[in-house]
Short mmCIF file of C-alpha atoms in Angstrom, two decimals:
data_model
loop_
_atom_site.label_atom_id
_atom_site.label_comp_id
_atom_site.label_asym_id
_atom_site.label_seq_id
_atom_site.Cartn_x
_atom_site.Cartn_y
_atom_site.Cartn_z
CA UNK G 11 -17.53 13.69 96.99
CA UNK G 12 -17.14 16.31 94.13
CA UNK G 13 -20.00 18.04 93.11
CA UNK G 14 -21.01 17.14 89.24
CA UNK G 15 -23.12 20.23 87.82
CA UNK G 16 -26.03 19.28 85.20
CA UNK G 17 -28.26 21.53 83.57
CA UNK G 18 -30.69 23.03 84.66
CA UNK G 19 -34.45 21.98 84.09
CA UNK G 20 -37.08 23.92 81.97
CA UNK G 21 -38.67 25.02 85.31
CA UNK G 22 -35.70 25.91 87.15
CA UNK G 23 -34.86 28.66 83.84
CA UNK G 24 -38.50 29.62 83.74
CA UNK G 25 -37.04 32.90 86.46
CA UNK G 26 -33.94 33.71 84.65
CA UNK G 27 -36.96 33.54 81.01
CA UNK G 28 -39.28 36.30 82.49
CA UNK G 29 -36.91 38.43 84.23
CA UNK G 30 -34.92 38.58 80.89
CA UNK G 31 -38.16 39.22 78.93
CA UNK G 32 -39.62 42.10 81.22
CA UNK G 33 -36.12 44.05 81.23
CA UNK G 34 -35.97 43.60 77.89
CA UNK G 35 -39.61 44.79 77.35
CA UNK G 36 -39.24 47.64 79.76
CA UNK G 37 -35.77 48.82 78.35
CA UNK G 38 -37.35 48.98 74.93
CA UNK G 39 -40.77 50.30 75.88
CA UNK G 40 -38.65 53.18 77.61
CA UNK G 41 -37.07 53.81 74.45
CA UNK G 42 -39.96 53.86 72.26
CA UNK G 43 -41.39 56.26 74.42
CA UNK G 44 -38.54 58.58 73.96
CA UNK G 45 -38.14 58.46 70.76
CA UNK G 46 -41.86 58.33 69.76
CA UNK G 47 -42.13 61.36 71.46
CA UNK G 48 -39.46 63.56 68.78
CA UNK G 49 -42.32 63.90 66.43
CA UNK G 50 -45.57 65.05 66.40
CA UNK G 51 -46.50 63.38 63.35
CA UNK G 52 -47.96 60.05 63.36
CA UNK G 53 -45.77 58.70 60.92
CA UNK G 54 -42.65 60.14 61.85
CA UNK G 55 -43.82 58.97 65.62
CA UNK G 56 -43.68 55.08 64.42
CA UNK G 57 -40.23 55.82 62.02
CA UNK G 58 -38.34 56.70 65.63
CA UNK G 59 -40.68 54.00 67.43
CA UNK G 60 -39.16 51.57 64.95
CA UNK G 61 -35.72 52.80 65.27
CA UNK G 62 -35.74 52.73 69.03
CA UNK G 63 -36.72 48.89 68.79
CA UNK G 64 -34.21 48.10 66.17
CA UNK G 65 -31.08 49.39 68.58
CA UNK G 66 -32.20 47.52 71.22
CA UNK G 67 -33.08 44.39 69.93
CA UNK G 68 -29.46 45.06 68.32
CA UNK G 69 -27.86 45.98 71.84
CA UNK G 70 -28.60 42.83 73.01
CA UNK G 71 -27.60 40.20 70.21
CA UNK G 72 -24.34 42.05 70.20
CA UNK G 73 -23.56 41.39 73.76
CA UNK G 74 -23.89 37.22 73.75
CA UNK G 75 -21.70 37.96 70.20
CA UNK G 76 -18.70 39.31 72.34
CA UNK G 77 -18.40 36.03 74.00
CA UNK G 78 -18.58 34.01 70.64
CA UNK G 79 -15.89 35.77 69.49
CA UNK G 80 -14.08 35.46 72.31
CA UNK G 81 -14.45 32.19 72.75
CA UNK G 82 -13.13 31.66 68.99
CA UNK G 83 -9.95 34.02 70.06
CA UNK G 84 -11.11 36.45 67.14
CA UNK G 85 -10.13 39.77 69.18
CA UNK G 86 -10.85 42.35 66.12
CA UNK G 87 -14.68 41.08 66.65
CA UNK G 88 -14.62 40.81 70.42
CA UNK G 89 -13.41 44.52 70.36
CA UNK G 90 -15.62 45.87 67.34
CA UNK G 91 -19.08 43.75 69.19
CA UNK G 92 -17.71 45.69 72.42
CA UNK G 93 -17.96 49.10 70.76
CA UNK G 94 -21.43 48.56 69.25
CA UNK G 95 -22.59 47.34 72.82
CA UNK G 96 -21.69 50.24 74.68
CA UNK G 97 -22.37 52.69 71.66
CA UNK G 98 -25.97 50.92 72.11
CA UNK G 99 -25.94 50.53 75.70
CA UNK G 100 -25.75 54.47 75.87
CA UNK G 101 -28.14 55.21 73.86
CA UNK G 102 -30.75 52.90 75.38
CA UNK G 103 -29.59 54.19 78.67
CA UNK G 104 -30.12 57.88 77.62
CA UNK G 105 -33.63 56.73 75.95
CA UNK G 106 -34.66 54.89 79.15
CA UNK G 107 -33.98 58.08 81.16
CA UNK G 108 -35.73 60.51 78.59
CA UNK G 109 -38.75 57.53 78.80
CA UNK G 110 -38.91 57.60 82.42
CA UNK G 111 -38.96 61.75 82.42
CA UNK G 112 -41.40 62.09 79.88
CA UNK G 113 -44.09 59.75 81.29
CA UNK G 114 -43.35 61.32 84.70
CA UNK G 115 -44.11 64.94 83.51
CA UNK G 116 -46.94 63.66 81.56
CA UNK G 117 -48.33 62.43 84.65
CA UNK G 118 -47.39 65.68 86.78
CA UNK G 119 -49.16 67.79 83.81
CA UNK G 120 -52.13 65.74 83.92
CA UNK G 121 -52.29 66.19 88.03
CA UNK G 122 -51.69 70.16 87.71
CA UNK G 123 -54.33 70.30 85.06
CA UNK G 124 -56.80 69.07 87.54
CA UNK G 125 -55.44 70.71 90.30
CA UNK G 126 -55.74 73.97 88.50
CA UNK G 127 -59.75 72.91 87.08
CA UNK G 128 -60.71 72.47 90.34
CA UNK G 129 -59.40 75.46 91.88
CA UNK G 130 -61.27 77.55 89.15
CA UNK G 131 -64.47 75.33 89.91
CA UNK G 132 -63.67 75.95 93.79
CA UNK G 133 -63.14 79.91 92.89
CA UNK G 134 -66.42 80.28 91.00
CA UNK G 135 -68.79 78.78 93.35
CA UNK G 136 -67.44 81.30 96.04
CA UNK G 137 -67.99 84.53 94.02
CA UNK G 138 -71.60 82.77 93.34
CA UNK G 139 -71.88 82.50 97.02
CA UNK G 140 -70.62 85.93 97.92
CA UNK G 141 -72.74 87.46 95.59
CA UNK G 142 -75.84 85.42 97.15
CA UNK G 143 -74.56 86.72 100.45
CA UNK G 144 -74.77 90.39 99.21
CA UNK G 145 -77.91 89.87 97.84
CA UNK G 146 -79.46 88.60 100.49
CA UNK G 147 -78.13 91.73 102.49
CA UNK G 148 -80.39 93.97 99.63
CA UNK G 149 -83.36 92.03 100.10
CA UNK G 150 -83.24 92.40 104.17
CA UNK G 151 -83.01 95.86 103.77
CA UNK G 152 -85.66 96.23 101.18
CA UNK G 153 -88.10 93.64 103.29
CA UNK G 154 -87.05 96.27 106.47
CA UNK G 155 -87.89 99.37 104.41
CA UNK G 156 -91.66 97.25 102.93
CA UNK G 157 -90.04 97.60 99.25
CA UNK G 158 -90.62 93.62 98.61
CA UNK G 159 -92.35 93.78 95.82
CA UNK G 160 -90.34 96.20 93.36
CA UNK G 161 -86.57 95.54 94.63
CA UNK G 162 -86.65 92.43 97.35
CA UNK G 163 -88.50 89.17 94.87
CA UNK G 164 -86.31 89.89 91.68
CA UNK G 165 -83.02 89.60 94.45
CA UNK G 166 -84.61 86.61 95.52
CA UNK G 167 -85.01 85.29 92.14
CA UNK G 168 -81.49 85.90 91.64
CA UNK G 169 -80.47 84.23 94.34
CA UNK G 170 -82.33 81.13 93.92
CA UNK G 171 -80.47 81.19 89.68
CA UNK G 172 -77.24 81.77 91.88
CA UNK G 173 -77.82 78.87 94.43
CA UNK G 174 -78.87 76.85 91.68
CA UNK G 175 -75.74 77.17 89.87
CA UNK G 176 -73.34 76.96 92.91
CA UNK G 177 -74.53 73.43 93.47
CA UNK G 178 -74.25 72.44 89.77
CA UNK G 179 -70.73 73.20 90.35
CA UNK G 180 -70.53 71.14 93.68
CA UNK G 181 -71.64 68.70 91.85
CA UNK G 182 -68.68 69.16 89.22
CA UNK G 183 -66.01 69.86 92.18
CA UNK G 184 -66.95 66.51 93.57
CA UNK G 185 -66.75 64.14 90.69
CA UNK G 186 -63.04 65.45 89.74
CA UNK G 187 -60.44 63.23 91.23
CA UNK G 188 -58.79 64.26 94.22
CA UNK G 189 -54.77 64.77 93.12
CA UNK G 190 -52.82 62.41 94.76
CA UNK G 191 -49.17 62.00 95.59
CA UNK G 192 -48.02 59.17 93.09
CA UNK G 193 -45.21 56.74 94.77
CA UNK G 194 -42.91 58.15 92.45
CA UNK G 195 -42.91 61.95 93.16
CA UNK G 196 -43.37 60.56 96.95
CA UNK G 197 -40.41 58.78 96.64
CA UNK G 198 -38.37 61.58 95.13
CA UNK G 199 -39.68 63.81 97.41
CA UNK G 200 -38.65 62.29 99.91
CA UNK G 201 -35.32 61.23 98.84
CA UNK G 202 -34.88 65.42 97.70
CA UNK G 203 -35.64 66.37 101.51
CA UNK G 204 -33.19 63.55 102.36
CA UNK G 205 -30.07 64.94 100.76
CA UNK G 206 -31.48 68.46 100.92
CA UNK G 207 -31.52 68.70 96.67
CA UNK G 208 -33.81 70.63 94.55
CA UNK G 209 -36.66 67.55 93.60
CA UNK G 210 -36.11 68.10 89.83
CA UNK G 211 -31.92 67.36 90.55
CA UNK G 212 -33.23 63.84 92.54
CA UNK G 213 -35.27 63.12 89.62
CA UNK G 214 -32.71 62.91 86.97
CA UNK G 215 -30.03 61.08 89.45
CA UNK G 216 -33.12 58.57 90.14
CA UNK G 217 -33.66 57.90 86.38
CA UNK G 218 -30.07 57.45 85.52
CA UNK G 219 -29.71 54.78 88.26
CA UNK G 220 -32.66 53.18 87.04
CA UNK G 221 -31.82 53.43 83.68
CA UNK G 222 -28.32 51.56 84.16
CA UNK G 223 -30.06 48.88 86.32
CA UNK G 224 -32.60 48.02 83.92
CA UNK G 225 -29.48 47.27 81.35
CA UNK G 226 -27.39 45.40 83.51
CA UNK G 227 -30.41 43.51 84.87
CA UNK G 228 -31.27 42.64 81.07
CA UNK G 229 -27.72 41.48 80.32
CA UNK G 230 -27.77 39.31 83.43
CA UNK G 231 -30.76 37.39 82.87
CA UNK G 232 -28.97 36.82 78.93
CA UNK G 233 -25.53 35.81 79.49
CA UNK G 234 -26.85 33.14 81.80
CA UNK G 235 -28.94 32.00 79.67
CA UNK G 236 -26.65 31.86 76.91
CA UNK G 237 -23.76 30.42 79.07
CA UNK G 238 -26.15 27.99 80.41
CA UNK G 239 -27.58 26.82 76.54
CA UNK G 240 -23.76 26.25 75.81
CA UNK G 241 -23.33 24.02 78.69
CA UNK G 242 -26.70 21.99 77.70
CA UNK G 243 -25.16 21.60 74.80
CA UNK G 244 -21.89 20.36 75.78
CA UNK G 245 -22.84 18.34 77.99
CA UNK G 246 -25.30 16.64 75.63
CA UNK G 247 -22.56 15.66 73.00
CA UNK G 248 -20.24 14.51 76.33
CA UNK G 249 -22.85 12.31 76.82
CA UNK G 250 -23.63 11.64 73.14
CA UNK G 251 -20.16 10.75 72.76
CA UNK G 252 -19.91 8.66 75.63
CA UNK G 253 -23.01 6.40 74.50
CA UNK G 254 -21.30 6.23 71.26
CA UNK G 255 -17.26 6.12 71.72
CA UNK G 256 -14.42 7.89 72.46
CA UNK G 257 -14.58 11.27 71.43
CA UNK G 258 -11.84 12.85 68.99
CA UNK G 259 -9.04 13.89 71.65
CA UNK G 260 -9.15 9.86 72.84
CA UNK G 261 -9.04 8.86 69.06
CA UNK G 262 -5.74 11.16 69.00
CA UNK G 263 -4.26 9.24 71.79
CA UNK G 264 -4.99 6.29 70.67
CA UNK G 265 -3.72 6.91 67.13
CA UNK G 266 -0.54 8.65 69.12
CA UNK G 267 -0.02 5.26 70.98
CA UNK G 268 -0.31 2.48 67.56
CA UNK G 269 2.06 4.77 66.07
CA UNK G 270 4.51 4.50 69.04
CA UNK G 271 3.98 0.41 69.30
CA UNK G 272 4.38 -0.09 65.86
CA UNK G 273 7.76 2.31 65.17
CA UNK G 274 10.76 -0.04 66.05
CA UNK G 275 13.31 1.21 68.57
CA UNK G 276 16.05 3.19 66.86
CA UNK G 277 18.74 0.98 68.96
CA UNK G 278 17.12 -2.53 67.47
CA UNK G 279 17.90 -1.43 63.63
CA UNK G 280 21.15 -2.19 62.23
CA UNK G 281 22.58 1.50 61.17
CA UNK G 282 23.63 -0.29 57.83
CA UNK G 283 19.90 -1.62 57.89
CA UNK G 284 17.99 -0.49 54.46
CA UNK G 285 14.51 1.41 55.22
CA UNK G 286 13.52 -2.57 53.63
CA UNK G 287 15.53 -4.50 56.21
CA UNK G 288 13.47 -2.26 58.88
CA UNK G 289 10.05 -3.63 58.55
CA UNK G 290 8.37 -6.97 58.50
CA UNK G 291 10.01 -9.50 56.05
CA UNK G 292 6.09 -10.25 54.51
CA UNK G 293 5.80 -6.89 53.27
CA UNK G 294 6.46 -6.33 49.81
CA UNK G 295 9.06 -3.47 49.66
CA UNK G 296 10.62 -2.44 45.69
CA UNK G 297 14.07 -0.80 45.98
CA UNK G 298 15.58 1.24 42.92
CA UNK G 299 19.22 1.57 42.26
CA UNK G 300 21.22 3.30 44.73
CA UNK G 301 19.66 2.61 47.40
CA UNK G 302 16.66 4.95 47.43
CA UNK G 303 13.84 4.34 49.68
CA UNK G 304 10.79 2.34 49.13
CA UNK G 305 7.90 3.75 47.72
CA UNK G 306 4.65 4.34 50.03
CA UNK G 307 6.88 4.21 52.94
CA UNK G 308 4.76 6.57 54.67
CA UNK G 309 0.99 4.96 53.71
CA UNK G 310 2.76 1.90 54.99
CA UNK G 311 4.21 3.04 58.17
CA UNK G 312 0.47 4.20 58.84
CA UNK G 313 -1.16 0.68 57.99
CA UNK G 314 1.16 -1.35 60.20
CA UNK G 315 0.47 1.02 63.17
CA UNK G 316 -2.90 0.32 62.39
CA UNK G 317 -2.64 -3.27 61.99
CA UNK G 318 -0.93 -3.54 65.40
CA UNK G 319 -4.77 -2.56 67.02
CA UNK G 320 -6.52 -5.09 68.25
CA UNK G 321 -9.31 -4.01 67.64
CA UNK G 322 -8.40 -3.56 63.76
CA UNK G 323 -7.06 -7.12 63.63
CA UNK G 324 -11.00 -8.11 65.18
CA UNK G 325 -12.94 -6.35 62.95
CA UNK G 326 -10.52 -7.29 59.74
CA UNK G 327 -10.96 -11.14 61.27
CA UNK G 328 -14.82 -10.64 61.20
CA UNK G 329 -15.12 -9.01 58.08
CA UNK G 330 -12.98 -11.92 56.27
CA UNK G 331 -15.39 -14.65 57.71
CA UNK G 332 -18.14 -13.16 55.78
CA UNK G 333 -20.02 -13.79 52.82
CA UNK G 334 -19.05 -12.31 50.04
CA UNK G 335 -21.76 -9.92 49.30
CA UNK G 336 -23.36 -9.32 52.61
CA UNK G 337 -23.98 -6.05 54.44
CA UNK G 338 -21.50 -4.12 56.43
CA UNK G 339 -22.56 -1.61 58.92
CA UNK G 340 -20.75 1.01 60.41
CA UNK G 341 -22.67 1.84 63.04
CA UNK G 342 -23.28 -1.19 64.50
CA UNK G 343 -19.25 -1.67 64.19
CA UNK G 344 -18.85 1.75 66.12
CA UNK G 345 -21.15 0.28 68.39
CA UNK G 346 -19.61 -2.89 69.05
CA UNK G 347 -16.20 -2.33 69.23
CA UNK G 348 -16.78 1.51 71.04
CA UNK G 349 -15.24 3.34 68.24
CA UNK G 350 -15.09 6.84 67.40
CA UNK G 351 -15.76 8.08 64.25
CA UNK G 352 -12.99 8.57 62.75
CA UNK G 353 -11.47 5.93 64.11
CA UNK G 354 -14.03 3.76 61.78
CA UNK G 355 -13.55 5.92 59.29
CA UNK G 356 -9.30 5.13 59.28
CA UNK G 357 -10.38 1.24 59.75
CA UNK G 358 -12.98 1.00 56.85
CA UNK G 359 -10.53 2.99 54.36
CA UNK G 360 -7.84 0.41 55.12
CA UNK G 361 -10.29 -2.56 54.45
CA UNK G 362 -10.81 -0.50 51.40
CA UNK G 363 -7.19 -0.56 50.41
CA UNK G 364 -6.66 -4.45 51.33
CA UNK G 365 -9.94 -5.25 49.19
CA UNK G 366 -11.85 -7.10 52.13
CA UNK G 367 -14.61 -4.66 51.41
CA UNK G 368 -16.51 -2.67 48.37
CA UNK G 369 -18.72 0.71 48.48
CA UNK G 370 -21.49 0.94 46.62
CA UNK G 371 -20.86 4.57 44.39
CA UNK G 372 -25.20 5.10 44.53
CA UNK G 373 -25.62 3.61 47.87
CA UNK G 374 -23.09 4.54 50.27
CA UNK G 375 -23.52 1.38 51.71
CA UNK G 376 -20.35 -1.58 52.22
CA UNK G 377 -20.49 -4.88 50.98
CA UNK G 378 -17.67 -7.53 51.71
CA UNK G 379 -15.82 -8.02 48.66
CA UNK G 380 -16.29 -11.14 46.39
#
């Protein structure tokens, strides 16, 4: 049994939804970073901001644009939507890079900076405690040599300021953060001892791959959604027009078919035969001299095609037992008889042109004729 595919269901897209929205998000947060970053200047700082949002969001209507145009065969656009998108997809790549570099040395700066506090915090308190240590050599001797009074209590003094001071910047030394590793610089340090590379080489090599992912991850998640909307979409007016009729390539057939039934066989007609002689004796057919052809030989090649469908010759047959006066609708005869559109459309202009029916001009609506 062949599979049939159907759309899929709100909760089946709801994956494809949020991982398009955070790698779009991400890709233009990455930007913005970048490019906020040119200027100093607050203003300035939200100008770029701006401009790094507008290529984006730009990047990524022109890629579902590309298959528009290709689907409408207009290969001037398909080519000139290309160029934008990879003019765009460059630049977002190159911002995404400079976004992830930025942040990251932010983040290293910030981790030297207290790397470096503490080791002047660390480097004070042990010149306080050397010079405690030295004093309290002094005041031994001076305590050894009975001089306590003059020379060993002001070193004690001292040292008690000194000791008193050393723990105030204990104190300090232990509320900084201890500097951690971040999984980042972890990870490229451990993929630069891997390939034996400088870390700062890794880093850029990292970004770029991660740059490019983040892109083609983003114009994943959208050109499924977009190819799936399309085949919603189809397949709702498939179904549409199977509730309704036959769709316009059946109508064609069908027209293709009356046409064929009601065109006589070329070996059936007399080759002396006048285009008169041809068609149904009934039909009313005015000949000028010289045996030109009838007038409206084409409108009435088309109406005895028509006439030839059954369904025509119903529909004619049920507007004729009406009341003269009464309501016509065409969508209950599209209904009953399965017809497509312009299929009605053909049948209720010829009922026009045989004067079984009148259109209101205000209305719209049909009315069998009087």
């Amino acid at each position: 049994m062949p599979l049939v595919r159907h759309p899929k269901s709100a909760l089946q897209l709801i994956p494809s939804y949020t991982g398009a929205t955070l790698s779009v998000t991400l890709s233009v947060a990455l930007s913005v970073l970048l490019f906020a970053s040119i200027s100093e200047n607050y203003y300035y700082s939200l100008m770029f901001a701006g401009l790094a949002i507008a290529f984006e969001l730009a990047k990524f209507v022109a890629l579902p644009e590309i298959a528009r145009r290709k689907h409408r065969k207009d290969w001037v656009g398909v080519m000139g939507a290309t160029l934008l998108f990879v003019t765009l997809a460059a630049a977002s790549i190159l911002g995404s890079i400079g976004g992830l570099q930025s942040d990251t040395q932010r983040i290293q700066a910030s981790i030297t900076k207290a790397e470096q506090q503490r080791a002047a915090l660390i480097e004070e308190r042990q010149l306080l405690l050397a010079e405690v240590a030295e004093n309290q050599k002094a005041i031994d001797k001076y305590i050894a040599l009975n001089r306590i009074k003059n020379f060993a209590q002001p070193l004690q003094q001292r040292n008690e300021a000194l000791r008193m001071k050393a723990a105030t910047i204990q104190d300090k030394i232990s509320t900084l953060d201890v500097t951690q590793e971040t999984p980042m610089t972890a990870l490229l340090g451990a993929i630069a001892t891997a390939v034996g590379e400088d870390k700062a080489v890794v880093q850029v090599y990292v970004f770029i791959l991660l740059a490019v992912l983040l892109d083609l991850v983003a114009s994943f998640f959208i050109c499924l959604l977009r190819e799936e909307n399309d085949f919603r979409r189809d397949y709702q007016s498939k179904l549409k027009v199977n509730e309704g009729g036959t769709n316009e390539h059946e109508e064609e057939n069908t027209t293709d078919a009356l046409l064929e039934t009601a065109t006589p066989d070329a070996e059936k007609v007399p080759p002396t035969a006048t285009p008169c002689q041809r068609e149904d004796s009934d039909v009313g057919c005015q000949q000028e001299e010289g045996g030109d052809k009838p007038k409206d030989m084409e409108q009435h090649q088309n109406v005895v095609s028509i006439n030839s469908s059954n369904k025509y010759e119903k529909i004619k047959k049920e507007v004729i037992s009406m009341k003269g006066g009464e309501a016509i609708s065409k969508r209950q005869m599209i209904k009953d008889y399965k017809l497509g559109t312009r299929t009605a459309d053909r049948y209720f202009n010829l009922l026009l042109k045989e004067a079984l029916i009148i259109q209101d001009s205000e209305t719209k609506y049909f009315y069998r004729a009087a």
